[in-house]
Coordinates of C-alpha atoms and ligand atoms in Angstrom, one line a residue:
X1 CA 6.8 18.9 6.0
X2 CA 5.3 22.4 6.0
X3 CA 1.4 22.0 6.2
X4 CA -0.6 24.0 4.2
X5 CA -2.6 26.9 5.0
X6 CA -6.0 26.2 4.0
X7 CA -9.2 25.6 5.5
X8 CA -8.6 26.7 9.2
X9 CA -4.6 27.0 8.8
X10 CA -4.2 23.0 8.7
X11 CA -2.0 20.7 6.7
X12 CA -0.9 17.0 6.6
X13 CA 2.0 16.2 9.7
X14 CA 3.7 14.3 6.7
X15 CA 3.7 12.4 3.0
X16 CA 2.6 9.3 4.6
X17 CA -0.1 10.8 6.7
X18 CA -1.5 12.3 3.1
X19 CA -1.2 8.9 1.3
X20 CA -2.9 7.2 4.3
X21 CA -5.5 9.8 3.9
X22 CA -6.2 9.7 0.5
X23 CA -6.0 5.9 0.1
X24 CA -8.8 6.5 3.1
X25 CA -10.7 8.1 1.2
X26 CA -10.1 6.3 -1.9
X27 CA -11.1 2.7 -0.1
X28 CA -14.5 2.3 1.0
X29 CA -17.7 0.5 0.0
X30 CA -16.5 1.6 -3.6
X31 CA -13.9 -0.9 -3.5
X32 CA -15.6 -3.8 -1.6
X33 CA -19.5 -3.2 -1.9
X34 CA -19.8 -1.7 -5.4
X35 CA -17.1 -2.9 -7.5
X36 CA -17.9 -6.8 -6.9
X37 CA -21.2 -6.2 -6.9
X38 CA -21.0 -4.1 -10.6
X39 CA -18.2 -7.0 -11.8
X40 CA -20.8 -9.8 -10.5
X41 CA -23.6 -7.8 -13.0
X42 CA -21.8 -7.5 -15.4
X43 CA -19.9 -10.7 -16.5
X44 CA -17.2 -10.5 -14.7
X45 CA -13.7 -10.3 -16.4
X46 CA -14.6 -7.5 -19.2
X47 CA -16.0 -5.3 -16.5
X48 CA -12.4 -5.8 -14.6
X49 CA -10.8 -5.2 -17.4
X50 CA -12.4 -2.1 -18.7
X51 CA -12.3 -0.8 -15.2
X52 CA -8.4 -1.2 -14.9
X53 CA -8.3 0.2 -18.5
X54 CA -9.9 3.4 -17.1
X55 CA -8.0 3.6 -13.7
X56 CA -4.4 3.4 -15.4
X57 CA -5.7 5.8 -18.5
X58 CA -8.0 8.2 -17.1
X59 CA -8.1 7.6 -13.4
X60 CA -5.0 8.1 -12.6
X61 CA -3.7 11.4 -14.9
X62 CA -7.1 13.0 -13.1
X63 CA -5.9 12.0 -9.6
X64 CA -3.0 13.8 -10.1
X65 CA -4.9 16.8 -11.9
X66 CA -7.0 16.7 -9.0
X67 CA -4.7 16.9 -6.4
X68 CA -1.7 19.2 -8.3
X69 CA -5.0 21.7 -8.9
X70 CA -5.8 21.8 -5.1
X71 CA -2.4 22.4 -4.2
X72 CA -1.5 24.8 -6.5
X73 CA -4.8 26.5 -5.4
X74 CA -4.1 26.2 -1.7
X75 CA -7.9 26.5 -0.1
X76 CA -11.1 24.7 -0.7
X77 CA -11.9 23.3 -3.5
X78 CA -14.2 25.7 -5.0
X79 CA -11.4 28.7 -3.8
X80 CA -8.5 27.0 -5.2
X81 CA -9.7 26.4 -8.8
X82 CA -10.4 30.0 -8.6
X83 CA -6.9 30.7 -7.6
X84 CA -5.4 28.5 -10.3
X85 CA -7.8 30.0 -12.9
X86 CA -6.8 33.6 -11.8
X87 CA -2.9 32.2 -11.8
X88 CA -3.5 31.3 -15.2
X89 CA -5.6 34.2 -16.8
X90 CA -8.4 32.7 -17.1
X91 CA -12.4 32.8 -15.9
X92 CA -13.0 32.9 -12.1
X93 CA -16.2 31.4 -13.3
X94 CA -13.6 28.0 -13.3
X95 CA -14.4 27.9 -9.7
X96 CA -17.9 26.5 -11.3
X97 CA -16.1 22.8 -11.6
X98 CA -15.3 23.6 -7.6
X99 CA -18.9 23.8 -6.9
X100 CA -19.9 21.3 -8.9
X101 CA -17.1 18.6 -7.0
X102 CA -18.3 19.9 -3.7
X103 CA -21.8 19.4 -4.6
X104 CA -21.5 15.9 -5.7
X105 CA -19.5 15.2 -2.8
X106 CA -22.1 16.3 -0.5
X107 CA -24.8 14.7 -2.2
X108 CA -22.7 11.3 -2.2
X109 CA -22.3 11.7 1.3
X110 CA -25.7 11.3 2.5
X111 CA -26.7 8.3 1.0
X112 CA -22.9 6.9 1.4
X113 CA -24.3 7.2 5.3
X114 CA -27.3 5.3 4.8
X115 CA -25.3 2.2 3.3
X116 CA -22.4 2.4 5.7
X117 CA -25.5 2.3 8.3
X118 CA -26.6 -0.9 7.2
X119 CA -23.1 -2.1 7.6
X120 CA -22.7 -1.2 11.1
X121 CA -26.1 -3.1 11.4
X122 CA -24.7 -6.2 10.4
X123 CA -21.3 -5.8 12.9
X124 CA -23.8 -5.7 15.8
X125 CA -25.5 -9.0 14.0
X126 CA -22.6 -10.6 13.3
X127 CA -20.8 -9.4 16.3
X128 CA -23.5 -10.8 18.7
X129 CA -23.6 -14.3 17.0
X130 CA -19.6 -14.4 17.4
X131 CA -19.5 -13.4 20.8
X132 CA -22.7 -15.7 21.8
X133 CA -20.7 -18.4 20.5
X134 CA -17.8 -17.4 21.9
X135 CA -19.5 -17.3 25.4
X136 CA -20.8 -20.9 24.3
X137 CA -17.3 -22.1 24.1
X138 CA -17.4 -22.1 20.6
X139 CA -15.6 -19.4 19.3
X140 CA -15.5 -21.0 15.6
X141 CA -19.1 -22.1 14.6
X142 CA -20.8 -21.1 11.4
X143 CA -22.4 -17.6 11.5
X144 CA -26.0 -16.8 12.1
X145 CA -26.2 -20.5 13.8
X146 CA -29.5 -22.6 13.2
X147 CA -31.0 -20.3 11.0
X148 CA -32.3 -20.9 7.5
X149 CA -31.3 -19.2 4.6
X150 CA -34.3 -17.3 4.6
X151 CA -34.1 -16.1 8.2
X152 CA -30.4 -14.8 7.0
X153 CA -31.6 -13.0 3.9
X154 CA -34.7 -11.9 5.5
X155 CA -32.8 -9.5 7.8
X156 CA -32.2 -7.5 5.0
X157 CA -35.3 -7.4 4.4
X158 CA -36.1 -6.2 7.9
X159 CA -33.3 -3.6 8.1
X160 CA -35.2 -2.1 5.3
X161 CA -38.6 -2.2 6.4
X162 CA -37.6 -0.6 9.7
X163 CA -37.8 3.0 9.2
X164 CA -36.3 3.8 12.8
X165 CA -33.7 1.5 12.6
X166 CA -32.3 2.4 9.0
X167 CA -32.4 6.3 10.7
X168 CA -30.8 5.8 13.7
X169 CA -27.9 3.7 12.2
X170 CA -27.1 6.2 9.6
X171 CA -27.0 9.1 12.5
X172 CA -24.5 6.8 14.2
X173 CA -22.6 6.7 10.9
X174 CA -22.9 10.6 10.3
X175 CA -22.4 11.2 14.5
X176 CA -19.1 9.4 13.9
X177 CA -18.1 11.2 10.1
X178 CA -18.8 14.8 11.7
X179 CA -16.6 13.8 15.1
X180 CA -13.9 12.9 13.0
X181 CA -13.5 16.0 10.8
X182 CA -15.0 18.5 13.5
X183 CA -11.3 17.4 15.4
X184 CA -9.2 18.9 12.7
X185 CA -7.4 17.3 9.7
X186 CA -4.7 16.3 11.4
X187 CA -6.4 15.7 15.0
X188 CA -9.0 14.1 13.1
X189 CA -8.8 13.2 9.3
X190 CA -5.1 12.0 9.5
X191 CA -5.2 10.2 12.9
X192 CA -8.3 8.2 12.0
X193 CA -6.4 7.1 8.9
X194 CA -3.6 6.6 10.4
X195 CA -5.1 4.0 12.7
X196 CA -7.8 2.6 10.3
X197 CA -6.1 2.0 7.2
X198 CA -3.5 -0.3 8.5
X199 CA -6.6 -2.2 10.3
X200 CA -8.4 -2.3 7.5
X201 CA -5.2 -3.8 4.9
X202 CA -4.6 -6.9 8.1
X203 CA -8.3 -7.9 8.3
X204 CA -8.5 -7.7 4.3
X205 CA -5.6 -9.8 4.1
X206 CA -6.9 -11.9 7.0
X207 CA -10.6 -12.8 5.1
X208 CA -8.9 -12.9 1.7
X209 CA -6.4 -15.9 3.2
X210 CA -9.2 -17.5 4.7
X211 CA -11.5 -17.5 1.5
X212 CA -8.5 -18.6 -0.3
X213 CA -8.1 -21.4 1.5
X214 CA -11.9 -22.3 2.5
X215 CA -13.3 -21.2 -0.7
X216 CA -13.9 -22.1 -4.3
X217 CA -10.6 -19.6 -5.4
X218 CA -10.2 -21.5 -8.7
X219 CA -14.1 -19.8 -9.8
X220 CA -13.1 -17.1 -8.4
X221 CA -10.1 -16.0 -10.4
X222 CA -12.1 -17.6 -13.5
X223 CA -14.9 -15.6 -13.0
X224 CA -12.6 -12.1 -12.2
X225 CA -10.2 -12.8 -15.0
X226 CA -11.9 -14.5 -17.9
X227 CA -13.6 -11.8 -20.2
X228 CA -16.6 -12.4 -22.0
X229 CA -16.5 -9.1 -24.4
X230 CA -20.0 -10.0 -25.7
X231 CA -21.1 -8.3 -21.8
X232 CA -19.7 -4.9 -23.0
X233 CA -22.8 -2.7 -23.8
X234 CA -22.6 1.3 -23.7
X235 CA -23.9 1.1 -20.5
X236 CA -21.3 -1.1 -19.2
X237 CA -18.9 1.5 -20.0
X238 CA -20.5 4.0 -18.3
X239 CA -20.7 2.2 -15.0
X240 CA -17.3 0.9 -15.4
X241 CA -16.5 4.6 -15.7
X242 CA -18.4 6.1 -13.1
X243 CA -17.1 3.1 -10.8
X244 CA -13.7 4.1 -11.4
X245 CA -14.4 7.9 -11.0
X246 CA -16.1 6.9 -7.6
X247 CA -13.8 5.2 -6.4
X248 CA -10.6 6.6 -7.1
X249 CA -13.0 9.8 -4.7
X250 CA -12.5 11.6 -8.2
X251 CA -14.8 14.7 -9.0
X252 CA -16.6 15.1 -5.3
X253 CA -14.3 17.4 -4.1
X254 CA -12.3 15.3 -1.9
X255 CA -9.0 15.0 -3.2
X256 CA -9.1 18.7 -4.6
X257 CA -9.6 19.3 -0.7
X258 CA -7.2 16.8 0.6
X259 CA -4.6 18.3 -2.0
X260 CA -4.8 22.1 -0.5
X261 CA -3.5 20.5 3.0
X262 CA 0.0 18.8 1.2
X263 CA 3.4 20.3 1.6
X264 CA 5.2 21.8 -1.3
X265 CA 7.7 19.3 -0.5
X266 CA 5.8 16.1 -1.9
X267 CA 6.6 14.8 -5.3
X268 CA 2.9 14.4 -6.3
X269 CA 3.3 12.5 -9.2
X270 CA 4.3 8.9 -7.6
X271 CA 2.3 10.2 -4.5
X272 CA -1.0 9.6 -7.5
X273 CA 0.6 6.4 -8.4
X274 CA 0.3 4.7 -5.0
X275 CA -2.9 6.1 -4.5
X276 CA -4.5 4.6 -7.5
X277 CA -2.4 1.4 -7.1
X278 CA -3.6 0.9 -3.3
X279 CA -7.4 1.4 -4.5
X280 CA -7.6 -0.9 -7.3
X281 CA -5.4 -3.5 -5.5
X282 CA -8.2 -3.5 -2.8
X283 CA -10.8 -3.8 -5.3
X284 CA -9.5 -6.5 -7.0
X285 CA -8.7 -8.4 -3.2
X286 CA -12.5 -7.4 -2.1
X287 CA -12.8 -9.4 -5.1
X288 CA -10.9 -12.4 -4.8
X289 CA -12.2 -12.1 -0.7
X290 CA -15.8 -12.0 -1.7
X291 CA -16.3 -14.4 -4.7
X292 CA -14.4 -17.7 -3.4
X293 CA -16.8 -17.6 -0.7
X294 CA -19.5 -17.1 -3.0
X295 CA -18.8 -19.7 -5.4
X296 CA -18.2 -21.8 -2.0
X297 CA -21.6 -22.2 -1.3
X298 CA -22.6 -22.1 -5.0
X299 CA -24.7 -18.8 -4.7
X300 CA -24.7 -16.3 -7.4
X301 CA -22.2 -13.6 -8.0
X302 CA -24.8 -11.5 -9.2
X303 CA -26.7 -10.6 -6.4
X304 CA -26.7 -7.3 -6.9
X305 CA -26.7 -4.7 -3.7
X306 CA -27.2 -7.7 -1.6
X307 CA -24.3 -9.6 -2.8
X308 CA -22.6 -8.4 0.5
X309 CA -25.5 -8.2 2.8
X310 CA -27.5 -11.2 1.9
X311 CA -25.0 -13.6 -0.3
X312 CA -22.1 -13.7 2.1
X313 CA -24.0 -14.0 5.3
X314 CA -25.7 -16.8 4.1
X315 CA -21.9 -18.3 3.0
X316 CA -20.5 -17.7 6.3
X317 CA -23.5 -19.4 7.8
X318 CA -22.2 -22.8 5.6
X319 CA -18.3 -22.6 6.3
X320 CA -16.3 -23.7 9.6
X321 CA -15.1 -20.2 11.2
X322 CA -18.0 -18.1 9.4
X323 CA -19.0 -16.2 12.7
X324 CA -15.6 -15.2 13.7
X325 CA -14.8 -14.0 9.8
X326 CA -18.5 -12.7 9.3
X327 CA -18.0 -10.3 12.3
X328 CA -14.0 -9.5 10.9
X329 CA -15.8 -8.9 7.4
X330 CA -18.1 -6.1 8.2
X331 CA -15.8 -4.4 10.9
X332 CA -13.2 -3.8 7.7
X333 CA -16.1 -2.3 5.5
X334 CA -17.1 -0.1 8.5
X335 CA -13.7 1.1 8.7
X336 CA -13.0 1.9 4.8
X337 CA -16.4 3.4 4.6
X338 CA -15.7 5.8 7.6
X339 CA -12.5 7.2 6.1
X340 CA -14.0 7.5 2.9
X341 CA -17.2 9.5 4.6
X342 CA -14.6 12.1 6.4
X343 CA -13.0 13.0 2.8
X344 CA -16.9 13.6 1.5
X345 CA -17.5 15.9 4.3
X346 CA -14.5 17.6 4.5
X347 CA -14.9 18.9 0.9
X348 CA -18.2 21.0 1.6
X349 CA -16.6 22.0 5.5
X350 CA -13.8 23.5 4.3
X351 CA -15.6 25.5 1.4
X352 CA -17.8 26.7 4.4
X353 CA -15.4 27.4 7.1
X354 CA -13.4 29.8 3.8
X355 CA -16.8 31.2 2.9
X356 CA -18.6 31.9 6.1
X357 CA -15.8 31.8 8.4
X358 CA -17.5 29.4 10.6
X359 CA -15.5 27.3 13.1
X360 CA -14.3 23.9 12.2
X361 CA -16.8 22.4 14.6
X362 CA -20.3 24.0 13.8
X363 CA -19.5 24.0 9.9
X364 CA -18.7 20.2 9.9
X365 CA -21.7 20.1 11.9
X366 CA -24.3 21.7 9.8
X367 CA -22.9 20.3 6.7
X368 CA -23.3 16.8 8.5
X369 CA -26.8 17.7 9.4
X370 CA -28.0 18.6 6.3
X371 CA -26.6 15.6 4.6
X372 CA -28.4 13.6 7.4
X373 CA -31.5 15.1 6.3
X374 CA -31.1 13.8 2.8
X375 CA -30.2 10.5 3.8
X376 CA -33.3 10.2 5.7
X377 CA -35.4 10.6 2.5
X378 CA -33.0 7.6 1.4
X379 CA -33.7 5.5 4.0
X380 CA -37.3 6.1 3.9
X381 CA -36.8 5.1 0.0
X382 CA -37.0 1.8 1.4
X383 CA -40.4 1.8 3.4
X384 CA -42.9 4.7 3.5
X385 CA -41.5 5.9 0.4
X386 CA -40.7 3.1 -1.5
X387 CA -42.9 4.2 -4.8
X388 CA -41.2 7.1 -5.4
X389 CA -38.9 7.2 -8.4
X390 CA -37.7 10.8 -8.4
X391 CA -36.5 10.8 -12.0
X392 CA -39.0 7.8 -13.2
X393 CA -39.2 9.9 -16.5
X394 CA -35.6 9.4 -17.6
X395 CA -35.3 6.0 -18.9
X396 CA -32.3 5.1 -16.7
X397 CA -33.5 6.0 -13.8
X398 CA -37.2 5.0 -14.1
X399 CA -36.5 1.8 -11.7
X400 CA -34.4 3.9 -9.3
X401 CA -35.6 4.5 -5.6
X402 CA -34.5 7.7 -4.1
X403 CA -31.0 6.0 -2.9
X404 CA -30.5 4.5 -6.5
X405 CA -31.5 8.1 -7.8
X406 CA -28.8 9.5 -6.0
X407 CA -26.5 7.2 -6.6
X408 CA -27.5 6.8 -10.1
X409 CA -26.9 10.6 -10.7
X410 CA -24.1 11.1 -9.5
X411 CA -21.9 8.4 -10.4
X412 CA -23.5 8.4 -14.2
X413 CA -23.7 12.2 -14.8
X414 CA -22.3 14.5 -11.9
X415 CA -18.8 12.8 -11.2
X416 CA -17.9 12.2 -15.0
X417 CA -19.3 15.6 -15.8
X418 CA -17.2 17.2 -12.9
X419 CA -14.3 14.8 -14.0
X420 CA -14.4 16.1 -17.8
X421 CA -14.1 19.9 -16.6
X422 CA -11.1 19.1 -14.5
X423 CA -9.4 17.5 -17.5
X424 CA -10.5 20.5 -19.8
X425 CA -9.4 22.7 -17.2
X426 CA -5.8 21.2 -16.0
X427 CA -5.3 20.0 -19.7
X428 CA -5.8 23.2 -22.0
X429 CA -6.7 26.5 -19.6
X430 CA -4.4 26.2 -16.6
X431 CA -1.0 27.8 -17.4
X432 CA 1.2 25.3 -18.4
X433 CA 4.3 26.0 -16.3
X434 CA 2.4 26.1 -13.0
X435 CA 1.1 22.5 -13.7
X436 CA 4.2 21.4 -14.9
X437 CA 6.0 22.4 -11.9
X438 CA 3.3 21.1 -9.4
X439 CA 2.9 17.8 -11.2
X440 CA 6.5 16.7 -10.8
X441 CA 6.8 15.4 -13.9
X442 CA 8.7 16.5 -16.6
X443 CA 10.0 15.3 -20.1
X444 CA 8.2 13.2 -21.7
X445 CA 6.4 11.7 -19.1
X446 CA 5.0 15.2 -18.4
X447 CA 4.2 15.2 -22.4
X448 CA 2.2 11.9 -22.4
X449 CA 0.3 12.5 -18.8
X450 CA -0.3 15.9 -20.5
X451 CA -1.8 13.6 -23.4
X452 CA -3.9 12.0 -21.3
X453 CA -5.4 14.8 -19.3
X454 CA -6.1 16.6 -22.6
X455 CA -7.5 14.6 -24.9
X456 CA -7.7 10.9 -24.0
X457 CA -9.6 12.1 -20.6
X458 CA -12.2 14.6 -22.2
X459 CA -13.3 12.3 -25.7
X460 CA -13.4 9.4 -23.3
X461 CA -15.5 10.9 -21.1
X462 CA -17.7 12.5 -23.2
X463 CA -18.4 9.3 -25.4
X464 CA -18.9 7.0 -22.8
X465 CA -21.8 9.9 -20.7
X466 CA -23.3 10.4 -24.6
X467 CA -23.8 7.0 -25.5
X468 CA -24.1 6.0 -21.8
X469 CA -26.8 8.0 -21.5
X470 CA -28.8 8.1 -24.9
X471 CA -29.7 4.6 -24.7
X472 CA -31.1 5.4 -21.0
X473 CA -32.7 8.2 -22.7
X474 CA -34.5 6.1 -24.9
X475 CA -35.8 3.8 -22.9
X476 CA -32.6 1.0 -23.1
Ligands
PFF1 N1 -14.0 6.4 -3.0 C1 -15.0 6.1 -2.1 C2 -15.3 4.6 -2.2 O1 -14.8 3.9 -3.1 O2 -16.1 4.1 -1.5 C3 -16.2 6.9 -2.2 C4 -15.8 8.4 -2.3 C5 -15.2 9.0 -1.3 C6 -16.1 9.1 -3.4 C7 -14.8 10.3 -1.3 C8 -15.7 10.4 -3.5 C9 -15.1 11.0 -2.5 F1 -14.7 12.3 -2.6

C-alpha cells in the first residue's frame, strides 16, 4: 500500500498495520479503567446499554467521518480539514474543528500520563510480590501476601500523597509516549502496535479465562447485562456519551491524524467497523475480566477511580494465583494505555512538524514536554494542591480536582463539542462526492450512514451536552 504523505512524508506499511494502530489507540484505560468504572457508577446494564447504543449509532458513522476527513485532507489534522473545506468551497475557518481536536487531544494527554503512571506503579508492586514469590518457590500465592486490606488500599493512598513519586512515574510514561512517536509512524507508532496489541488481546483473554473460572461470572453478567432504566439521568447520558467519544479516540485529533497516513487503497468503511467492534469488545471483556473478580470477594462494583487500583488488588490478594494474574493485569493496561498515549501525541506533533517545520524528534519532544508540565499540576492535584477546584463555580465541576477538571472538560464539553462539528461538517458542508468516494460506501448504505452523520449525530449530541450540562449548571 502507498503511504501517505503527510506529516514528515510517512504512511502506514499496510491495512493491518492501520487497524492495529487505531484499535491502539482506540484501547486503553478508556476501555478497561473508565468504562467499568462509569458502568459500576452507574447501575450497570443501562449504562452498557446506552453506551453500545451510542457506539453503533453515533460512534461509529463519526469514526468513519473522522478518518475519510483526514484522508481526504492528507496532512495534520488541523491542515487537512482545511484542505477538505477548501475541496468543498467552503470556510478555511473549518480548520477551527482541527484545532479544536488537536487541543483536546493534547490536553487529554497530560493527565492520560499521570493515570497510566499510577499503573506502571502498580506493575513494579505487583511485579515484586510475583517475583518474591516466585523466588520463594511459590510462584502462585495470593497477591500482596500477608497484608491487610488496608495496607492494600492504602498504597493508593500513598501513591497519591507522594508528590515525587506520582512525577517521576508519569515522566517515565511521557519518556516512553515521546520515544515511541519521535521514531516515526511506522518505525515507531506502527511497530509498537504491532507488537503490543496482540500482547495485550492474549493477556486479556488470559485474566478474563481465569476470572471466569475463579470468579463470581454469574454476577457478573447479571450486573453488566440486566438494566435498571430508573439509573438513566441526563447526566448518565452525557457520560455514556463522552465515554464512547473517548474511547472510540473520537474528537482529539487522533484518528483525523492517523487517517492522513492510510493508503488510498483501503476500503475505510469496514476498516471503521472493526475498529469500533475491537473497542467495544474489549470494553465489554475489561468488563466481564474485572467484575467476576469483584463480585468474588464480594466488594463493590462501584468503587469508583479506585475500582482498578484499590478493589482488584485487594481481590487478587483473596484468590489462588492472584500475584501471578495481578502482575499480568496491570502489564495489559500499561500496554493499551501506551498505544493509546502515542495516537494523543501524534495529533499535536504532526500539526507542529506541518506548521513549524520542526523535525519529528524535537516537535514530539516539546509537545511531550509541555503536556508533562500540565500533568504535573495533575499530579500535584492530589497533594500540595489538593483544594484547588479550578472550575469549583460550575456546578459539575465544583467537586473536581485539577485531574477530574481536565478530564471532566474534556470528555463532557470539548470531545462532544469537537464531535458535533465533525458531523456538521462531514454531514452537510463537505462536498458530497468527495465523501462519498472516500467513504466506500455507496447506495443506500451511503444514504443511511449519511443519515446518521447529519442528523442523528448533531441533535444527539447537542441534547445530550444541553441537558447534560444544564443540570450541572444548576447545581444538579
Ligand atoms: N481511546 C483511548 C482510551 O479509551 O483510553 C483514549 C484516547 C486516545 C482518546 C486517543 C482520544 C485519542 F485521540
Amino acid at each position: 500500500m502507498a503511504g501517505a504523505a503527510a506529516a514528515g512524508g510517512q504512511g502506514w506499511s499496510s491495512r493491518t498495520a492501520f487497524i492495529l494502530a487505531a484499535v491502539g489507540a482506540a484501547v486503553g484505560l478508556g476501555n478497561i479503567w473508565r468504562f467499568p468504572t462509569l458502568a459500576g457508577e452507574n447501575g450497570g446494564g443501562a449504562f452498557v446499554l446506552v453506551y453500545i447504543a451510542f457506539v453503533v449509532l453515533l460512534g461509529l458513522p463519526l469514526v468513519l467521518s473522522e478518518i475519510l476527513l483526514g484522508r481526504a485532507g492528507g496532512e495534520d489534522a488541523i491542515g487537512s480539514v482545511e484542505n477538505v473545506a477548501v475541496k468543498s468551497n467552503r470556510s478555511r475557518n473549518w480548520r477551527g474543528l482541527g484545532a479544536l481536536q488537536i487541543t483536546s487531544g493534547f490536553l487529554i494527554l497530560s493527565f492520560y500520563s499521570v493515570v497510566a503512571g499510577w499503573v506502571i506503579n502498580y506493575v513494579f508492586i505487583s511485579g515484586g510480590d510475583f517475583f518474591g514469590s516466585l523466588f520463594a518457590g511459590d510462584p502462585f500465592s495470593v497477591a500482596f501476601s500477608g497484608e491487610s486490606q488496608d495496607a492494600i488500599t492504602g498504597r493508593m493512598g500513598e501513591l497519591f500523597a507522594d508528590p515525587g513519586r506520582l512525577i517521576l512515574l508519569h515522566a517515565l510514561f511521557m519518556a516512553a509516549t515521546i520515544g515511541i512517536v519521535a521514531s516515526g509512524v511506522h518505525d515507531g507508532i506502527e511497530k509498537a502496535a504491532t507488537w503490543l496489541m496482540p500482547a495485550f488481546f492474549v493477556l486479556l483473554v488470559i485474566v478474563t479465562i481465569y476470572g471466569a473460572f475463579k470468579g463470581n461470572f454469574e454476577d457478573a453478567l447479571a450486573f453488566l447485562f440486566t438494566p435498571d432504566f430508573s439509573k438513566l439521568t441526563p447526566t448518565v447520558l452525557n457520560e455514556a456519551l463522552g465515554q464512547a467519544l473517548f474511547s472510540l479516540s473520537l474528537a482529539a485529533g487522533g484518528l483525523l491524524t492517523y487517517g492522513a497516513y492510510v493508503g488510498k487503497d483501503v476500503n475505510l468503511a469496514p476498516t471503521a467497523g472493526m475498529i469500533a467492534l475491537a473497542d467495544t469488545t474489549v470494553a465489554i471483556l475489561a468488563g466481564l475480566m474485572i467484575f467476576p473478580i469483584v463480585f468474588a470477594v464480594g466488594l463493590d462494583p462501584a468503587g469508583g477511580p479506585a475500582l482498578i487500583f484499590q478493589t482488584l488488588p485487594v481481590a487478587f490478594n483473596a484468590m489462588p494465583g492472584g500475584a501471578l494474574v495481578g502482575f499480568v493485569f496491570f502489564i495489559l493496561i500499561f500496554f493499551a494505555a501506551l498505544t493509546s498515549s502515542i495516537s494523543l501525541l501524534e495529533g499535536p506533533t504532526a500539526w507542529v512538524i506541518d506548521r513549524f517545520g520542526w523535525t519529528r524528534k524535537k516537535s514530539a519532544f516539546i509537545v511531550g514536554l509541555v503536556a508533562f508540565l500540565i500533568g504535573v499540576a495533575c499530579a500535584l492535584g492530589y497533594n500540595v494542591w489538593s483544594d484547588i477546584r479550578p472550575l469549583g463555580f460550575w456546578g459539575i465541576f465544583a467537586e473536581a480536582d485539577i485531574l477530574d477538571t481536565l478530564d471532566g472538560f474534556t470528555g463532557k464539553i470539548m470531545l462532544p463539542l469537537g464531535a458535533l462539528l465533525v458531523a456538521v461538517f462531514v454531514g452537510w458542508k463537505a462536498d458530497r462526492r468527495l465523501v462519498e468516494s472516500e467513504s466506500g460506501l455507496s447506495g443506500g448504505m451511503f444514504a443511511f450512514w449519511r443519515f446518521l452523520v447529519a442528523w442523528a449525530a448533531p441533535v444527539a449530541v447537542s441534547l445530550v451536552l444541553l441537558f447534560g450540562l444544564i443540570p450541572g449548571l444548576l447545581g444538579d
